[in-house]
Coordinates of C-alpha atoms in Angstrom, one line a residue:
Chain A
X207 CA 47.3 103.0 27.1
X208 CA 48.0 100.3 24.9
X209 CA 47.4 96.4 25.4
X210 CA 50.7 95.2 26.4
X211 CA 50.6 98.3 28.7
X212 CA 47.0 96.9 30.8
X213 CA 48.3 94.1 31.0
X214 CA 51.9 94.7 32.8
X215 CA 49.9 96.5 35.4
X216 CA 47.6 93.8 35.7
X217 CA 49.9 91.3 36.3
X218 CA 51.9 94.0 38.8
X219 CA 49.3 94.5 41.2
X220 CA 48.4 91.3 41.1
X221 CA 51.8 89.7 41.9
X222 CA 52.3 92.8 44.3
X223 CA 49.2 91.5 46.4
X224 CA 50.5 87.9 46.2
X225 CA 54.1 88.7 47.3
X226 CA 54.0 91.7 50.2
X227 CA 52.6 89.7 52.3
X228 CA 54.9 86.7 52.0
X229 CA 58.0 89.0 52.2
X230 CA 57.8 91.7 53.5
X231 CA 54.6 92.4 56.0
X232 CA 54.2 89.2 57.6
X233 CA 52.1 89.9 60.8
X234 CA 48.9 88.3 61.1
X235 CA 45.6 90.9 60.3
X236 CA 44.1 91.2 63.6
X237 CA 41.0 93.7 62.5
X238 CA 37.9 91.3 62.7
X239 CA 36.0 94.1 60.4
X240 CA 38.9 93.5 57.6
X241 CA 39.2 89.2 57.7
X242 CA 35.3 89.4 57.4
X243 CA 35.3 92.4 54.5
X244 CA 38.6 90.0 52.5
X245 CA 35.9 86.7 53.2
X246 CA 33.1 88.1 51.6
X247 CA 34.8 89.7 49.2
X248 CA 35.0 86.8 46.3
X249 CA 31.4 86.2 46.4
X250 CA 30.3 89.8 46.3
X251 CA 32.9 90.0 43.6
X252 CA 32.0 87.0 41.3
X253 CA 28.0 87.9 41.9
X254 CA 28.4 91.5 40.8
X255 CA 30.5 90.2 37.9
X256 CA 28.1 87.7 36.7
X257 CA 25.0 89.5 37.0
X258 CA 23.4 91.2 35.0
X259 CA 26.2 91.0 32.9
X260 CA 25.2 87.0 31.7
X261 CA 21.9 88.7 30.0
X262 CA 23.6 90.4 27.8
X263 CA 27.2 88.4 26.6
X264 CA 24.8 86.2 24.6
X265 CA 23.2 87.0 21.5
X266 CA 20.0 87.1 23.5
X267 CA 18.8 87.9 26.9
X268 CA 16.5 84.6 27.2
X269 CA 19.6 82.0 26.7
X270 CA 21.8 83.8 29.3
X271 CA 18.7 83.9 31.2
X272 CA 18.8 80.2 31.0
X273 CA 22.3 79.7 31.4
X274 CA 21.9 81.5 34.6
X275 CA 19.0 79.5 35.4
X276 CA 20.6 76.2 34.8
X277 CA 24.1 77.2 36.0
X278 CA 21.8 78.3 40.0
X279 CA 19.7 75.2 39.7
X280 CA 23.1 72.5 39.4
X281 CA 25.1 74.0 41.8
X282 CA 22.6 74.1 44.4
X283 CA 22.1 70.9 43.4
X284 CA 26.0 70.3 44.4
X285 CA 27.3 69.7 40.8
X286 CA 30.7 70.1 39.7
X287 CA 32.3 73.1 38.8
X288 CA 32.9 71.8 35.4
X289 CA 29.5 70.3 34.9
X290 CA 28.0 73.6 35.7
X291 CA 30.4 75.4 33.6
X292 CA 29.4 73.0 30.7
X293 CA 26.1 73.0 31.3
X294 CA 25.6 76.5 31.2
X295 CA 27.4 76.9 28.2
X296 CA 25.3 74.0 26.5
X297 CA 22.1 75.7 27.6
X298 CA 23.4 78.8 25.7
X299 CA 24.1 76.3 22.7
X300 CA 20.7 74.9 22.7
X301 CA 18.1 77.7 23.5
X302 CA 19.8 80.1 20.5
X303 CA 19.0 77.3 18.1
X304 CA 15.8 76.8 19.5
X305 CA 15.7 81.3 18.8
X306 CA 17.1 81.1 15.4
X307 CA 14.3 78.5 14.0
X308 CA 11.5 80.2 16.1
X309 CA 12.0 84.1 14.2
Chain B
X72 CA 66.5 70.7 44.1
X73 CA 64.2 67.8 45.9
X74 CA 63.4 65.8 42.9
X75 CA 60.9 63.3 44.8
X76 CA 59.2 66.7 46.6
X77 CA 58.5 68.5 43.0
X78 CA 56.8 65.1 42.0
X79 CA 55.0 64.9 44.8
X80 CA 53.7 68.5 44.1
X81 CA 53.0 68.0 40.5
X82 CA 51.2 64.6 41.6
X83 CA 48.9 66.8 43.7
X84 CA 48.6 69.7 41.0
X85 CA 47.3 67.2 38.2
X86 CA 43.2 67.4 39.2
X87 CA 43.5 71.3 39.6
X88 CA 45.3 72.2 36.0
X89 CA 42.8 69.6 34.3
X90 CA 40.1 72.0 35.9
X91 CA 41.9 75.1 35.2
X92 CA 42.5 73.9 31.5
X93 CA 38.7 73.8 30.8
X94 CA 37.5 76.8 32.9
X95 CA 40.3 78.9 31.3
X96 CA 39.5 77.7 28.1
X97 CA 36.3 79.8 28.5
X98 CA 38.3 82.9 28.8
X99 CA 40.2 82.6 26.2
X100 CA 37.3 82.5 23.8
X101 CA 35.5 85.3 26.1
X102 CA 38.8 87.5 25.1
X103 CA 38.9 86.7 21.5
X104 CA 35.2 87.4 21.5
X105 CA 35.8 90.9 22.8
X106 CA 38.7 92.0 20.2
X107 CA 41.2 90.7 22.3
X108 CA 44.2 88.6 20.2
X109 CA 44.7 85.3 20.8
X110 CA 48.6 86.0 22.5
X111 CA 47.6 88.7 24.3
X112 CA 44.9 86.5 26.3
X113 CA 47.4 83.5 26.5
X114 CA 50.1 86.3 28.3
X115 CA 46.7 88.0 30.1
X116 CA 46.5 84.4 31.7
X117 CA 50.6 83.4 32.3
X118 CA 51.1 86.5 33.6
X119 CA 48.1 86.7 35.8
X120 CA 47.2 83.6 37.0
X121 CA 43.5 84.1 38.6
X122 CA 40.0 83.9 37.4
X123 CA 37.5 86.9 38.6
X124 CA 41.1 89.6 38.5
X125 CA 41.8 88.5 34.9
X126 CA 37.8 88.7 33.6
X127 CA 37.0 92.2 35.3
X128 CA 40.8 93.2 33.9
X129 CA 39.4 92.6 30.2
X130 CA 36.1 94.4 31.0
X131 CA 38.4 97.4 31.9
X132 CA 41.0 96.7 28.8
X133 CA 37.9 96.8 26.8
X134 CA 36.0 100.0 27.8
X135 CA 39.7 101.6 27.4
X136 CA 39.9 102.3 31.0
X137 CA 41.7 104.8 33.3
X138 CA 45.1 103.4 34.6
X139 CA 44.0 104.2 38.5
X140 CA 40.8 102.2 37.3
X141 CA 42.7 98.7 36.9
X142 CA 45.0 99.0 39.7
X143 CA 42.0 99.7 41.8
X144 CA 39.8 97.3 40.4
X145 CA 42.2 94.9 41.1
X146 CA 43.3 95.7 44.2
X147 CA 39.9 95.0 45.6
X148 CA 39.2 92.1 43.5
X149 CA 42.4 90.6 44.5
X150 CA 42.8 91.3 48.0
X151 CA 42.0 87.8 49.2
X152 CA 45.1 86.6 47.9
X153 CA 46.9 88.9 50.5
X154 CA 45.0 87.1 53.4
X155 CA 46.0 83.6 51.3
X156 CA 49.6 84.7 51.1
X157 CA 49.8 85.6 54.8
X158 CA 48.2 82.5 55.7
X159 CA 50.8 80.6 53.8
X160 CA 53.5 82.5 54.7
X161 CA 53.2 81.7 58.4
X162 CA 52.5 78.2 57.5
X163 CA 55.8 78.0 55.7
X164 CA 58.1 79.5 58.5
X165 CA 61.0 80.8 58.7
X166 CA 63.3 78.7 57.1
X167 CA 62.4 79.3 53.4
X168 CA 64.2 82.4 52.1
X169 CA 63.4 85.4 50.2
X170 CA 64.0 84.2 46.5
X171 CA 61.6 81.2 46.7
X172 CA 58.7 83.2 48.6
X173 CA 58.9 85.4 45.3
X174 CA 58.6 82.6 43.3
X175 CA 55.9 81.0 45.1
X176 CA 53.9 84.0 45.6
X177 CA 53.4 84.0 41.7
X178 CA 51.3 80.8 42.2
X179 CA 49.1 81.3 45.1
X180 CA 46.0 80.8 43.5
X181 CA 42.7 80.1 45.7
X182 CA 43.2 76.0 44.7
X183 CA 46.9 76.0 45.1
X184 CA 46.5 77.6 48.5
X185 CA 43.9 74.9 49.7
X186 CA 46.6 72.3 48.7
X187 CA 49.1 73.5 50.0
X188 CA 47.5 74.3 53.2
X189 CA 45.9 70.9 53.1
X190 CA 49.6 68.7 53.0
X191 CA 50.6 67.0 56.6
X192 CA 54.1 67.2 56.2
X193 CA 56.0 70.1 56.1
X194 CA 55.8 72.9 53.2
X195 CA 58.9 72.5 50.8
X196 CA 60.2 75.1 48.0
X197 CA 60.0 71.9 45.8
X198 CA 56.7 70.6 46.4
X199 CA 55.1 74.1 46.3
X200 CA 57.1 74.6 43.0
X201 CA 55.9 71.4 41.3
X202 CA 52.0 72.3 43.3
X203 CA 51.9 75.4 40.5
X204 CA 53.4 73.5 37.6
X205 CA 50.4 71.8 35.9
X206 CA 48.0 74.1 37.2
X207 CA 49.9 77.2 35.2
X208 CA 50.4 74.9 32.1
X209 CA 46.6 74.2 32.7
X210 CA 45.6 78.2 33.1
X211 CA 47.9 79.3 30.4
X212 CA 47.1 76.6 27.6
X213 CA 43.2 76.7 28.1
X214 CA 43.6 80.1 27.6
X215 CA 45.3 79.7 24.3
X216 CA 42.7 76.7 23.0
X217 CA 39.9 79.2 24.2
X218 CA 41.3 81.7 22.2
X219 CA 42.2 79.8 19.1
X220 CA 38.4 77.7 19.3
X221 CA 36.8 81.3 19.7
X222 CA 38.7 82.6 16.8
X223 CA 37.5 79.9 14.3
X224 CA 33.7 78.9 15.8
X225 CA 31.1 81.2 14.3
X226 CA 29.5 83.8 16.7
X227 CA 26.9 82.0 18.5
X228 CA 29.5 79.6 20.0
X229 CA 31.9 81.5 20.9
X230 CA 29.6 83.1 23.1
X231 CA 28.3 79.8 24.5
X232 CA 31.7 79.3 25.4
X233 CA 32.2 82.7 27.4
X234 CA 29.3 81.7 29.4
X235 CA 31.4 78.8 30.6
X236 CA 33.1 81.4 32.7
X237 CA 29.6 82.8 34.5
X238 CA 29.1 79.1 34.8
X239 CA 32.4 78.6 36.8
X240 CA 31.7 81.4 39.1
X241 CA 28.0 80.5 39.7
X242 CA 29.8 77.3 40.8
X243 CA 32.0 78.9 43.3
X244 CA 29.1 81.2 44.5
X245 CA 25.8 78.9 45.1
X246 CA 27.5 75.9 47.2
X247 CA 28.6 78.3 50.3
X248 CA 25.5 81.0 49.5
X249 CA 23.2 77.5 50.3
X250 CA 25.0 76.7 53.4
X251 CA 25.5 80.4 55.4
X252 CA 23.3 82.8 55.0
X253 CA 25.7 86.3 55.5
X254 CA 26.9 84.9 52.1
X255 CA 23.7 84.5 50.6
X256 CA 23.2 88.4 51.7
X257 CA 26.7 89.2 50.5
X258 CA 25.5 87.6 46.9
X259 CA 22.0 89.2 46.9
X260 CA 23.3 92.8 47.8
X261 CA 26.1 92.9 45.3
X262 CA 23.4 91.4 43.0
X263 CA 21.0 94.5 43.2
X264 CA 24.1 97.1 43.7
X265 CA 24.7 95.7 40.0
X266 CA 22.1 95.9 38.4
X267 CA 21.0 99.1 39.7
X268 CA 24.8 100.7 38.8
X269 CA 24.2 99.2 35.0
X270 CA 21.7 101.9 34.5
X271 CA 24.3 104.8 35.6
X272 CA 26.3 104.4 32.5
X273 CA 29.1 106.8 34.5
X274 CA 29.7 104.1 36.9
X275 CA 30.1 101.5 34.8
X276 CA 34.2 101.2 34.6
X277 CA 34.1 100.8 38.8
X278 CA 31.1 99.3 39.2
X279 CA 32.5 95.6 40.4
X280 CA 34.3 97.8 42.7
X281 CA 32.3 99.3 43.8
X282 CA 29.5 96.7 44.3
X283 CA 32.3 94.6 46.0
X284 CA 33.3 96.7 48.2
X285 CA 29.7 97.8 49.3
X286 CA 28.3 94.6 49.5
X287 CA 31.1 92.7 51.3
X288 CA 31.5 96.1 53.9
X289 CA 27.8 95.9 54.7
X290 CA 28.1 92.4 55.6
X291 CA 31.7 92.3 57.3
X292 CA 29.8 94.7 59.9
X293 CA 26.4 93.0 59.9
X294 CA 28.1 89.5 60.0
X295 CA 31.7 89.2 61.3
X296 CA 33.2 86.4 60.8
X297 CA 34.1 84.2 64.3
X298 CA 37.6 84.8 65.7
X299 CA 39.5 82.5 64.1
X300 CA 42.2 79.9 65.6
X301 CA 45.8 81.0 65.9
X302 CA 47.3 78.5 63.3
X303 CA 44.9 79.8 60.3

């Protein structure tokens, strides 16, 4: 499968999904089970997707540690997205520095 | 064309593609990071147009995955936008004809959505036209400044960067996860389904899918959702 290949199917389903249901099957879901599966759906998504993959993007467990630590700790905290995003990113920045002088 | 309607659109679209520039901007050095080029992540994100899809997509492009693998995986990490389009669909009615429903499908992003839902006045082909202008300009050309920083910045930060996208999602996650508690379930759940899949290696191509869809079934059954009003 080559690279130009994932990504026409990616883009496929993913317009498929969009445009069905603004065509051609336009009746309201009625299934309570399914509108409350599709709702929980992006959290269990993004949470599976985030950890425990974050320990081990980074060059080091401990600063994805941190940037998960920081990035929990300002959102419940109500920051912005981007200030989170930052945030976590400069947490990253700062404890592989910290790493790098400590070995 | 409305002229005044697609200005009014792109008016409402500037706040969204200035987020959507710097968010993206994390997966394009994310991409780069993982041996991706720098134009194939910029068409990754014109082409795609959404966050969590796009990122478990490049997992999959990485490990050299199955085909059935990436339709499934985003299948199931999509579906909301199905729910989205629906939703919009009604609120649209019956006026607007087939040819701009397929272009506005293309642009029903979570943020678009809320906007659009969000207007007073009626929904125009215009204003939802102009509503995904700046925001795709945003996507698409963070994506390509990601890719391009990530491809120059030594190691270290170009992994800081890709953690800007873990950052965005923690984000979404925490604020609603604080306020209900089924979500806080869904989170923990697909939190342990992870981590225990990681250490079945033969699950690792499905296993967003399949913590997804085990985490968010558990709690659709535990915790339905209240019957909603008609005009959602």
């Amino acid at each position: 499968m080559s690279l130009y290949g994932y990504i026409f199917v990616m883009a496929l389903t993913t317009y498929l999904i969009r445009v069905l249901p603004l065509t051609l099957f336009r009746k309201p879901i009625r299934s309570r089970f399914l509108r409350s599966f599709l709702y929980y759906v992006p959290y269990a998504c993004l949470t599976a997707m985030t950890v425990p993959a974050i320990f081990f993007t980074t060059e080091n467990w401990i600063s994805g540690a941190a940037a998960l630590a920081v990035g929990i700790g300002l959102a419940y905290c109500g920051k912005s997205l981007l200030t989170v995003a930052l945030s976590c990113s400069a947490a990253v920045l700062v404890l592989e520095k910290i790493l790098t002088v400590l070995e | 064309m409305n002229f005044k309607e697609y200005r009014c659109g792109v008016q409402r679209g500037l706040p969204v593609g200035l987020g959507y520039f710097s968010v993206s901007f994390g997966f394009g050095a994310m991409a780069v990071a993982q041996g991706v080029d720098v134009w194939a992540a910029t068409l990754i994100s014109g082409s795609n147009l959404t966050s969590a899809g796009q990122f478990a997509g490049l997992t999959l492009i990485v490990a050299a995955a199955g085909l059935w693998e990436m339709v499934l995986t985003m299948l199931v990490i999509n579906s909301r936008y199905a729910l989205m389009s629906l939703a919009l669909s009604q609120r649209m009615g019956e006026r607007i004809g087939l040819l701009p429903r397929l272009a506005v499908a293309f642009f029903n992003t979570d943020e678009i959505f809320a906007l659009a839902m969000s207007r007073q006045e009626p929904l125009t082909v215009p204003f939802l036209m102009g509503l995904g202008t700046l925001p795709f300009f945003g996507w698409t050309g963070g994506t390509l400044c990601g890719a391009l920083a990530g491809s120059v910045l030594p190691g270290d930060m170009g992994s800081a960067l890709g953690v800007m996208l873990y950052g965005m999602f923690i984000a979404i996650v925490v604020p609603p996860a604080k306020k209900q508690k089924p979500v806080l379930a869904a989170v923990a759940l697909a939190m342990v389904c992870s981590c225990i899949v990681r250490l079945l290696p033969a699950l690792d191509r499905i296993s967003i899918v399949l913590c997804t869809v085990a985490a968010a079934g558990v709690c659709a059954a535990l915790f339905p959702i209240p019957e909603e009003e008609e005009s959602v």
